[in-house]
């Protein structure tokens, strides 16, 4: 009897008792508390992805540094006071 479930009238027509939905329990958690130290699977996955991205970026920078050439200036005293670049 769907019509009796949707009715706002009293339970005059039938002797069926309509059960009230159970009230949701109120959350007793304080939303202002910092919970960043607690384990969180999504946060761990995000950190792991960020770590992998940073490792990849670091490796690319290191490869670029290794590929670049260095210019070394030798400075010594031989009486003439000049610098020679190789």
mmCIF file of N, CA and C in Angstrom:
data_model
loop_
_atom_site.group_PDB
_atom_site.id
_atom_site.type_symbol
_atom_site.label_atom_id
_atom_site.label_comp_id
_atom_site.label_asym_id
_atom_site.label_seq_id
_atom_site.Cartn_x
_atom_site.Cartn_y
_atom_site.Cartn_z
ATOM 1 N N UNK A 1 0.826 -1.183 0.000
ATOM 2 C CA UNK A 1 0.000 0.000 0.000
ATOM 3 C C UNK A 1 0.871 1.247 0.000
ATOM 4 N N UNK A 2 1.328 1.675 -1.164
ATOM 5 C CA UNK A 2 2.163 2.863 -1.282
ATOM 6 C C UNK A 2 1.396 4.122 -0.921
ATOM 7 N N UNK A 3 0.109 4.152 -1.224
ATOM 8 C CA UNK A 3 -0.660 5.362 -0.939
ATOM 9 C C UNK A 3 -0.722 5.626 0.560
ATOM 10 N N UNK A 4 -0.770 4.580 1.359
ATOM 11 C CA UNK A 4 -0.818 4.809 2.801
ATOM 12 C C UNK A 4 0.535 5.247 3.344
ATOM 13 N N UNK A 5 1.608 4.882 2.670
ATOM 14 C CA UNK A 5 2.928 5.303 3.111
ATOM 15 C C UNK A 5 3.172 6.782 2.825
ATOM 16 N N UNK A 6 2.546 7.260 1.737
ATOM 17 C CA UNK A 6 2.777 8.635 1.356
ATOM 18 C C UNK A 6 1.750 9.587 1.950
ATOM 19 N N UNK A 7 0.767 9.083 2.595
ATOM 20 C CA UNK A 7 -0.309 9.911 3.123
ATOM 21 C C UNK A 7 0.162 10.685 4.343
ATOM 22 N N UNK A 8 -0.344 11.918 4.436
ATOM 23 C CA UNK A 8 -0.053 12.733 5.605
ATOM 24 C C UNK A 8 -1.174 12.629 6.636
ATOM 25 N N UNK A 9 -2.163 11.837 6.307
ATOM 26 C CA UNK A 9 -3.275 11.619 7.222
ATOM 27 C C UNK A 9 -2.837 10.637 8.296
ATOM 28 N N UNK A 10 -3.657 10.541 9.297
ATOM 29 C CA UNK A 10 -3.364 9.591 10.357
ATOM 30 C C UNK A 10 -3.488 8.166 9.851
ATOM 31 N N UNK A 11 -3.333 7.225 10.701
ATOM 32 C CA UNK A 11 -3.379 5.818 10.334
ATOM 33 C C UNK A 11 -4.807 5.295 10.478
ATOM 34 N N UNK A 12 -5.763 6.056 9.896
ATOM 35 C CA UNK A 12 -7.172 5.742 10.069
ATOM 36 C C UNK A 12 -7.626 4.591 9.198
ATOM 37 N N UNK A 13 -7.068 4.477 7.970
ATOM 38 C CA UNK A 13 -7.564 3.481 7.025
ATOM 39 C C UNK A 13 -7.161 2.073 7.398
ATOM 40 N N UNK A 14 -5.914 1.880 7.750
ATOM 41 C CA UNK A 14 -5.452 0.526 7.998
ATOM 42 C C UNK A 14 -4.825 0.410 9.363
ATOM 43 N N UNK A 15 -4.643 -0.800 9.760
ATOM 44 C CA UNK A 15 -4.010 -1.007 11.046
ATOM 45 C C UNK A 15 -2.508 -1.183 10.895
ATOM 46 N N UNK A 16 -2.006 -0.959 9.653
ATOM 47 C CA UNK A 16 -0.574 -1.061 9.405
ATOM 48 C C UNK A 16 0.156 0.041 10.149
ATOM 49 N N UNK A 17 1.234 -0.319 10.731
ATOM 50 C CA UNK A 17 2.020 0.681 11.449
ATOM 51 C C UNK A 17 3.210 1.060 10.586
ATOM 52 N N UNK A 18 3.362 2.325 10.338
ATOM 53 C CA UNK A 18 4.458 2.812 9.517
ATOM 54 C C UNK A 18 5.633 3.095 10.445
ATOM 55 N N UNK A 19 6.737 2.467 10.134
ATOM 56 C CA UNK A 19 7.906 2.661 11.002
ATOM 57 C C UNK A 19 8.615 3.953 10.606
ATOM 58 N N UNK A 20 8.999 4.712 11.577
ATOM 59 C CA UNK A 20 9.720 5.963 11.366
ATOM 60 C C UNK A 20 11.173 5.624 11.019
ATOM 61 N N UNK A 21 11.762 6.382 10.121
ATOM 62 C CA UNK A 21 13.180 6.130 9.841
ATOM 63 C C UNK A 21 14.004 6.455 11.081
ATOM 64 N N UNK A 22 15.026 5.663 11.286
ATOM 65 C CA UNK A 22 15.868 5.865 12.467
ATOM 66 C C UNK A 22 16.613 7.188 12.345
ATOM 67 N N UNK A 23 16.654 7.886 13.430
ATOM 68 C CA UNK A 23 17.351 9.168 13.439
ATOM 69 C C UNK A 23 18.848 8.921 13.322
ATOM 70 N N UNK A 24 19.520 9.768 12.544
ATOM 71 C CA UNK A 24 20.964 9.630 12.396
ATOM 72 C C UNK A 24 21.637 10.073 13.683
ATOM 73 N N UNK A 25 22.633 9.366 14.049
ATOM 74 C CA UNK A 25 23.385 9.745 15.241
ATOM 75 C C UNK A 25 24.167 11.014 14.940
ATOM 76 N N UNK A 26 24.166 11.888 15.860
ATOM 77 C CA UNK A 26 24.926 13.111 15.685
ATOM 78 C C UNK A 26 26.406 12.808 15.835
ATOM 79 N N UNK A 27 27.184 13.411 14.981
ATOM 80 C CA UNK A 27 28.627 13.208 15.043
ATOM 81 C C UNK A 27 29.172 13.973 16.238
ATOM 82 N N UNK A 28 29.941 13.319 17.023
ATOM 83 C CA UNK A 28 30.529 13.951 18.200
ATOM 84 C C UNK A 28 31.987 14.311 17.941
ATOM 85 N N UNK A 29 32.322 14.519 16.671
ATOM 86 C CA UNK A 29 33.683 14.872 16.310
ATOM 87 C C UNK A 29 33.798 16.383 16.166
ATOM 88 N N UNK A 30 34.923 16.908 16.595
ATOM 89 C CA UNK A 30 35.172 18.338 16.508
ATOM 90 C C UNK A 30 35.878 18.625 15.181
ATOM 91 N N UNK A 31 35.231 19.363 14.266
ATOM 92 C CA UNK A 31 35.846 19.605 12.954
ATOM 93 C C UNK A 31 37.023 20.572 13.002
ATOM 94 N N UNK A 32 37.257 21.229 14.112
ATOM 95 C CA UNK A 32 38.355 22.188 14.192
ATOM 96 C C UNK A 32 39.677 21.554 14.594
ATOM 97 N N UNK A 33 39.673 20.282 14.941
ATOM 98 C CA UNK A 33 40.883 19.592 15.378
ATOM 99 C C UNK A 33 41.737 19.226 14.161
ATOM 100 N N UNK A 34 43.059 19.401 14.290
ATOM 101 C CA UNK A 34 43.999 19.045 13.229
ATOM 102 C C UNK A 34 44.213 17.532 13.235
ATOM 103 N N UNK A 35 43.859 16.882 12.123
ATOM 104 C CA UNK A 35 43.999 15.426 12.034
ATOM 105 C C UNK A 35 45.035 15.032 10.986
ATOM 106 N N UNK A 36 45.934 15.960 10.630
ATOM 107 C CA UNK A 36 46.909 15.667 9.585
ATOM 108 C C UNK A 36 47.903 14.588 9.995
ATOM 109 N N UNK A 37 48.050 14.338 11.281
ATOM 110 C CA UNK A 37 48.996 13.322 11.744
ATOM 111 C C UNK A 37 48.399 11.913 11.700
ATOM 112 N N UNK A 38 47.097 11.799 11.520
ATOM 113 C CA UNK A 38 46.452 10.490 11.482
ATOM 114 C C UNK A 38 46.630 9.858 10.113
ATOM 115 N N UNK A 39 46.693 8.534 10.041
ATOM 116 C CA UNK A 39 46.851 7.881 8.744
ATOM 117 C C UNK A 39 45.616 8.098 7.865
ATOM 118 N N UNK A 40 45.866 8.406 6.610
ATOM 119 C CA UNK A 40 44.793 8.639 5.646
ATOM 120 C C UNK A 40 45.255 8.069 4.312
ATOM 121 N N UNK A 41 44.519 7.129 3.784
ATOM 122 C CA UNK A 41 44.941 6.426 2.577
ATOM 123 C C UNK A 41 45.045 7.377 1.384
ATOM 124 N N UNK A 42 44.058 8.240 1.192
ATOM 125 C CA UNK A 42 44.090 9.163 0.058
ATOM 126 C C UNK A 42 45.252 10.140 0.179
ATOM 127 N N UNK A 43 45.515 10.630 1.379
ATOM 128 C CA UNK A 43 46.632 11.549 1.590
ATOM 129 C C UNK A 43 47.950 10.840 1.297
ATOM 130 N N UNK A 44 48.074 9.577 1.715
ATOM 131 C CA UNK A 44 49.292 8.809 1.449
ATOM 132 C C UNK A 44 49.495 8.627 -0.052
ATOM 133 N N UNK A 45 48.410 8.330 -0.776
ATOM 134 C CA UNK A 45 48.517 8.168 -2.229
ATOM 135 C C UNK A 45 48.918 9.480 -2.892
ATOM 136 N N UNK A 46 48.361 10.589 -2.432
ATOM 137 C CA UNK A 46 48.713 11.893 -2.986
ATOM 138 C C UNK A 46 50.179 12.219 -2.721
ATOM 139 N N UNK A 47 50.638 11.942 -1.496
ATOM 140 C CA UNK A 47 52.042 12.200 -1.160
ATOM 141 C C UNK A 47 52.984 11.325 -1.980
ATOM 142 N N UNK A 48 52.597 10.080 -2.174
ATOM 143 C CA UNK A 48 53.428 9.163 -2.966
ATOM 144 C C UNK A 48 53.524 9.644 -4.416
ATOM 145 N N UNK A 49 52.408 10.108 -4.978
ATOM 146 C CA UNK A 49 52.410 10.623 -6.347
ATOM 147 C C UNK A 49 53.264 11.882 -6.442
ATOM 148 N N UNK A 50 53.153 12.763 -5.468
ATOM 149 C CA UNK A 50 53.954 13.985 -5.452
ATOM 150 C C UNK A 50 55.433 13.649 -5.328
ATOM 151 N N UNK A 51 55.755 12.656 -4.487
ATOM 152 C CA UNK A 51 57.143 12.230 -4.312
ATOM 153 C C UNK A 51 57.712 11.693 -5.631
ATOM 154 N N UNK A 52 56.915 10.894 -6.343
ATOM 155 C CA UNK A 52 57.372 10.355 -7.632
ATOM 156 C C UNK A 52 57.594 11.471 -8.644
ATOM 157 N N UNK A 53 56.686 12.460 -8.667
ATOM 158 C CA UNK A 53 56.845 13.584 -9.587
ATOM 159 C C UNK A 53 58.102 14.378 -9.266
ATOM 160 N N UNK A 54 58.352 14.615 -7.982
ATOM 161 C CA UNK A 54 59.549 15.362 -7.595
ATOM 162 C C UNK A 54 60.827 14.584 -7.898
ATOM 163 N N UNK A 55 60.807 13.269 -7.710
ATOM 164 C CA UNK A 55 61.969 12.449 -8.041
ATOM 165 C C UNK A 55 62.269 12.508 -9.532
ATOM 166 N N UNK A 56 61.209 12.460 -10.339
ATOM 167 C CA UNK A 56 61.375 12.521 -11.795
ATOM 168 C C UNK A 56 61.936 13.886 -12.200
ATOM 169 N N UNK A 57 61.404 14.958 -11.608
ATOM 170 C CA UNK A 57 61.882 16.298 -11.908
ATOM 171 C C UNK A 57 63.345 16.449 -11.500
ATOM 172 N N UNK A 58 63.719 15.926 -10.320
ATOM 173 C CA UNK A 58 65.090 16.009 -9.851
ATOM 174 C C UNK A 58 66.035 15.249 -10.782
ATOM 175 N N UNK A 59 65.608 14.058 -11.218
ATOM 176 C CA UNK A 59 66.441 13.259 -12.111
ATOM 177 C C UNK A 59 66.661 13.976 -13.447
ATOM 178 N N UNK A 60 65.622 14.635 -13.960
ATOM 179 C CA UNK A 60 65.759 15.384 -15.210
ATOM 180 C C UNK A 60 66.735 16.550 -15.041
ATOM 181 N N UNK A 61 66.648 17.255 -13.904
ATOM 182 C CA UNK A 61 67.576 18.363 -13.656
ATOM 183 C C UNK A 61 69.006 17.865 -13.516
ATOM 184 N N UNK A 62 69.190 16.735 -12.834
ATOM 185 C CA UNK A 62 70.529 16.174 -12.680
ATOM 186 C C UNK A 62 71.115 15.769 -14.033
ATOM 187 N N UNK A 63 70.285 15.201 -14.896
ATOM 188 C CA UNK A 63 70.749 14.802 -16.228
ATOM 189 C C UNK A 63 71.138 16.031 -17.042
ATOM 190 N N UNK A 64 70.375 17.117 -16.917
ATOM 191 C CA UNK A 64 70.702 18.350 -17.634
ATOM 192 C C UNK A 64 72.014 18.931 -17.107
ATOM 193 N N UNK A 65 72.237 18.860 -15.806
ATOM 194 C CA UNK A 65 73.484 19.367 -15.225
ATOM 195 C C UNK A 65 74.670 18.534 -15.702
ATOM 196 N N UNK A 66 74.505 17.215 -15.751
ATOM 197 C CA UNK A 66 75.589 16.338 -16.200
ATOM 198 C C UNK A 66 75.906 16.548 -17.671
ATOM 199 N N UNK A 67 74.900 16.891 -18.460
ATOM 200 C CA UNK A 67 75.106 17.074 -19.893
ATOM 201 C C UNK A 67 75.778 18.414 -20.212
ATOM 202 N N UNK A 68 75.681 19.381 -19.315
ATOM 203 C CA UNK A 68 76.281 20.693 -19.585
ATOM 204 C C UNK A 68 77.798 20.622 -19.373
ATOM 205 N N UNK A 69 78.496 21.480 -20.089
ATOM 206 C CA UNK A 69 79.961 21.487 -19.959
ATOM 207 C C UNK A 69 80.368 22.516 -18.912
ATOM 208 N N UNK A 70 81.495 22.254 -18.274
ATOM 209 C CA UNK A 70 82.015 23.140 -17.242
ATOM 210 C C UNK A 70 83.180 23.940 -17.796
ATOM 211 N N UNK A 71 83.300 25.153 -17.311
ATOM 212 C CA UNK A 71 84.450 25.974 -17.668
ATOM 213 C C UNK A 71 85.246 26.198 -16.395
ATOM 214 N N UNK A 72 86.462 25.705 -16.398
ATOM 215 C CA UNK A 72 87.315 25.795 -15.214
ATOM 216 C C UNK A 72 88.418 26.805 -15.488
ATOM 217 N N UNK A 73 88.557 27.737 -14.582
ATOM 218 C CA UNK A 73 89.591 28.761 -14.704
ATOM 219 C C UNK A 73 90.737 28.412 -13.756
ATOM 220 N N UNK A 74 91.938 28.242 -14.331
ATOM 221 C CA UNK A 74 93.127 27.972 -13.531
ATOM 222 C C UNK A 74 93.794 29.303 -13.232
ATOM 223 N N UNK A 75 94.012 29.551 -11.991
ATOM 224 C CA UNK A 75 94.676 30.790 -11.611
ATOM 225 C C UNK A 75 95.922 30.429 -10.805
ATOM 226 N N UNK A 76 97.064 30.810 -11.303
ATOM 227 C CA UNK A 76 98.316 30.532 -10.603
ATOM 228 C C UNK A 76 99.268 31.700 -10.848
ATOM 229 N N UNK A 77 100.282 31.771 -10.046
ATOM 230 C CA UNK A 77 101.244 32.855 -10.164
ATOM 231 C C UNK A 77 102.470 32.348 -10.892
ATOM 232 N N UNK A 78 102.673 32.963 -12.053
ATOM 233 C CA UNK A 78 103.877 32.630 -12.810
ATOM 234 C C UNK A 78 104.700 33.876 -13.097
ATOM 235 N N UNK A 79 104.370 34.953 -12.407
ATOM 236 C CA UNK A 79 105.112 36.193 -12.589
ATOM 237 C C UNK A 79 104.396 37.174 -13.490
ATOM 238 N N UNK A 80 103.524 36.702 -14.364
ATOM 239 C CA UNK A 80 102.881 37.626 -15.281
ATOM 240 C C UNK A 80 101.502 38.063 -14.797
ATOM 241 N N UNK A 81 100.908 37.342 -13.841
ATOM 242 C CA UNK A 81 99.637 37.729 -13.214
ATOM 243 C C UNK A 81 98.426 37.606 -14.127
ATOM 244 N N UNK A 82 98.422 36.628 -14.990
ATOM 245 C CA UNK A 82 97.276 36.452 -15.872
ATOM 246 C C UNK A 82 96.494 35.184 -15.498
ATOM 247 N N UNK A 83 95.297 35.104 -16.015
ATOM 248 C CA UNK A 83 94.476 33.913 -15.834
ATOM 249 C C UNK A 83 94.333 33.228 -17.168
ATOM 250 N N UNK A 84 94.312 31.916 -17.117
ATOM 251 C CA UNK A 84 94.167 31.157 -18.342
ATOM 252 C C UNK A 84 92.948 30.256 -18.209
ATOM 253 N N UNK A 85 92.087 30.269 -19.205
ATOM 254 C CA UNK A 85 90.875 29.446 -19.206
ATOM 255 C C UNK A 85 91.035 28.316 -20.199
ATOM 256 N N UNK A 86 90.731 27.111 -19.743
ATOM 257 C CA UNK A 86 90.828 25.938 -20.620
ATOM 258 C C UNK A 86 89.442 25.485 -21.014
#
